[in-house]
mmCIF file of C-alpha atoms in Angstrom:
data_model
loop_
_atom_site.group_PDB
_atom_site.id
_atom_site.type_symbol
_atom_site.label_atom_id
_atom_site.label_comp_id
_atom_site.label_asym_id
_atom_site.label_seq_id
_atom_site.Cartn_x
_atom_site.Cartn_y
_atom_site.Cartn_z
ATOM 1 C CA MET A 231 35.382 -49.873 14.244
ATOM 2 C CA PRO A 232 35.410 -48.885 10.278
ATOM 3 C CA GLU A 233 35.862 -45.281 9.854
ATOM 4 C CA LYS A 234 32.523 -43.437 8.985
ATOM 5 C CA GLU A 235 32.569 -42.350 4.659
ATOM 6 C CA LYS A 236 33.425 -38.617 4.519
ATOM 7 C CA PHE A 237 31.503 -36.439 1.983
ATOM 8 C CA PHE A 238 31.928 -33.169 0.368
ATOM 9 C CA SER A 239 29.058 -31.132 2.084
ATOM 10 C CA TYR A 240 27.114 -27.524 1.328
ATOM 11 C CA LYS A 241 25.854 -25.743 3.924
ATOM 12 C CA GLY A 242 26.021 -28.054 6.499
ATOM 13 C CA LYS A 243 24.313 -30.867 4.256
ATOM 14 C CA PRO A 244 26.231 -33.766 1.981
ATOM 15 C CA LEU A 245 26.652 -33.803 -1.885
ATOM 16 C CA VAL A 246 26.981 -37.261 -3.349
ATOM 17 C CA ARG A 247 28.112 -37.382 -6.978
ATOM 18 C CA CYS A 248 27.427 -40.152 -9.047
ATOM 19 C CA GLY A 249 28.273 -39.794 -13.012
ATOM 20 C CA ASN A 250 26.172 -36.391 -14.259
ATOM 21 C CA GLU A 251 23.996 -36.699 -10.874
ATOM 22 C CA ILE A 252 24.199 -34.752 -7.959
ATOM 23 C CA TYR A 253 22.548 -35.668 -4.930
ATOM 24 C CA TYR A 254 21.968 -32.531 -2.067
ATOM 25 C CA GLY A 255 20.858 -33.251 1.256
ATOM 26 C CA ASN A 256 20.233 -36.208 3.556
ATOM 27 C CA MET A 257 18.537 -39.142 2.514
ATOM 28 C CA SER A 258 16.794 -39.789 6.322
ATOM 29 C CA ASP A 259 15.222 -36.679 5.657
ATOM 30 C CA LYS A 260 11.456 -35.869 4.056
ATOM 31 C CA TYR A 261 13.096 -34.006 0.848
ATOM 32 C CA VAL A 262 16.769 -34.166 -1.225
ATOM 33 C CA ILE A 263 17.357 -32.274 -4.143
ATOM 34 C CA LEU A 264 18.804 -33.986 -7.474
ATOM 35 C CA LEU A 265 21.172 -32.131 -9.924
ATOM 36 C CA GLN A 266 21.335 -33.508 -13.518
ATOM 37 C CA ILE A 267 23.955 -32.085 -15.406
ATOM 38 C CA LEU A 268 22.789 -31.831 -18.611
ATOM 39 C CA GLU A 269 25.400 -30.098 -20.526
ATOM 40 C CA SER A 270 28.964 -29.216 -20.012
ATOM 41 C CA LYS A 271 31.976 -27.520 -21.733
ATOM 42 C CA THR A 272 35.500 -27.664 -21.609
ATOM 43 C CA VAL A 273 37.064 -25.031 -19.629
ATOM 44 C CA GLU A 274 41.448 -24.929 -19.623
ATOM 45 C CA ASP A 275 41.294 -28.723 -19.188
ATOM 46 C CA MET A 276 38.234 -28.470 -16.662
ATOM 47 C CA GLU A 277 34.451 -29.818 -17.521
ATOM 48 C CA VAL A 278 32.043 -27.242 -15.975
ATOM 49 C CA ALA A 279 28.313 -27.669 -16.319
ATOM 50 C CA THR A 280 26.779 -25.093 -18.550
ATOM 51 C CA LYS A 281 22.866 -26.496 -18.178
ATOM 52 C CA VAL A 282 21.701 -28.376 -14.759
ATOM 53 C CA LEU A 283 18.166 -29.499 -14.326
ATOM 54 C CA VAL A 284 17.532 -29.090 -10.670
ATOM 55 C CA GLN A 285 14.943 -31.702 -8.575
ATOM 56 C CA LEU A 286 13.384 -31.266 -5.269
ATOM 57 C CA ILE A 287 12.137 -34.958 -4.888
ATOM 58 C CA LEU A 288 10.630 -36.488 -1.900
ATOM 59 C CA THR A 289 12.619 -39.799 -0.374
ATOM 60 C CA ASP A 290 10.235 -41.820 0.502
ATOM 61 C CA THR A 291 10.758 -45.151 -1.890
ATOM 62 C CA ASP A 292 7.080 -46.244 -1.955
ATOM 63 C CA ILE A 293 6.333 -43.995 -4.097
ATOM 64 C CA LYS A 294 7.074 -44.104 -7.808
ATOM 65 C CA ALA A 295 9.852 -41.729 -8.743
ATOM 66 C CA SER A 296 7.820 -40.408 -11.522
ATOM 67 C CA SER A 297 5.685 -38.455 -8.619
ATOM 68 C CA ARG A 298 8.791 -37.811 -6.444
ATOM 69 C CA VAL A 299 9.394 -34.409 -8.170
ATOM 70 C CA VAL A 300 7.996 -31.974 -5.937
ATOM 71 C CA LYS A 301 9.302 -28.708 -7.951
ATOM 72 C CA LYS A 302 12.176 -28.435 -11.266
ATOM 73 C CA SER A 303 13.708 -25.858 -12.654
ATOM 74 C CA GLU A 304 16.966 -25.674 -15.147
ATOM 75 C CA LYS A 305 19.971 -23.154 -14.287
ATOM 76 C CA GLY A 306 22.917 -22.188 -16.430
ATOM 77 C CA GLY A 307 25.805 -23.530 -14.177
ATOM 78 C CA LEU A 308 26.446 -25.430 -11.267
ATOM 79 C CA TYR A 309 26.332 -22.533 -8.707
ATOM 80 C CA ASP A 310 23.204 -21.172 -9.655
ATOM 81 C CA ALA A 311 21.456 -24.340 -9.542
ATOM 82 C CA LEU A 312 22.907 -25.298 -6.546
ATOM 83 C CA ASP A 313 21.773 -21.979 -5.174
ATOM 84 C CA ILE A 314 18.117 -22.435 -5.845
ATOM 85 C CA GLY A 315 18.346 -26.312 -4.732
ATOM 86 C CA SER A 316 19.550 -25.151 -1.242
ATOM 87 C CA ILE A 317 16.602 -22.402 -0.886
ATOM 88 C CA TRP A 318 13.993 -25.006 -1.774
ATOM 89 C CA LEU A 319 15.353 -27.962 0.693
ATOM 90 C CA GLU A 320 15.887 -25.650 3.429
ATOM 91 C CA ARG A 321 12.033 -24.624 3.005
ATOM 92 C CA ALA A 322 10.287 -28.041 2.547
ATOM 93 C CA LEU A 323 12.413 -29.422 5.370
ATOM 94 C CA GLY A 324 11.571 -26.581 8.026
ATOM 95 C CA GLY A 325 8.330 -26.211 6.837
ATOM 96 C CA GLY A 326 7.820 -23.146 4.873
ATOM 97 C CA LYS A 327 6.233 -22.846 1.923
ATOM 98 C CA VAL A 328 7.709 -25.062 -1.086
ATOM 99 C CA SER A 329 6.176 -23.425 -4.251
#
């Protein structure tokens, strides 16, 4: 039996990176967070995100991509972006107010 793929996780939800995009959450849920790294700088031989677009998006592929974005914001670093994204996702999936 093949071993199940393991992903990094944050607060119990998977983080999957593809280039400068990071998806946070389960694609089987109604919403996920998309983090797009727009700018970065090198600090001691390591790339550090300095500008990140955070988007709460619907996972329904029947809806056109431009209409899937429910909420978005720009943050000055990956930690701040992931922090606000996790709050939005928790509220959206928990039935709380998203706006």
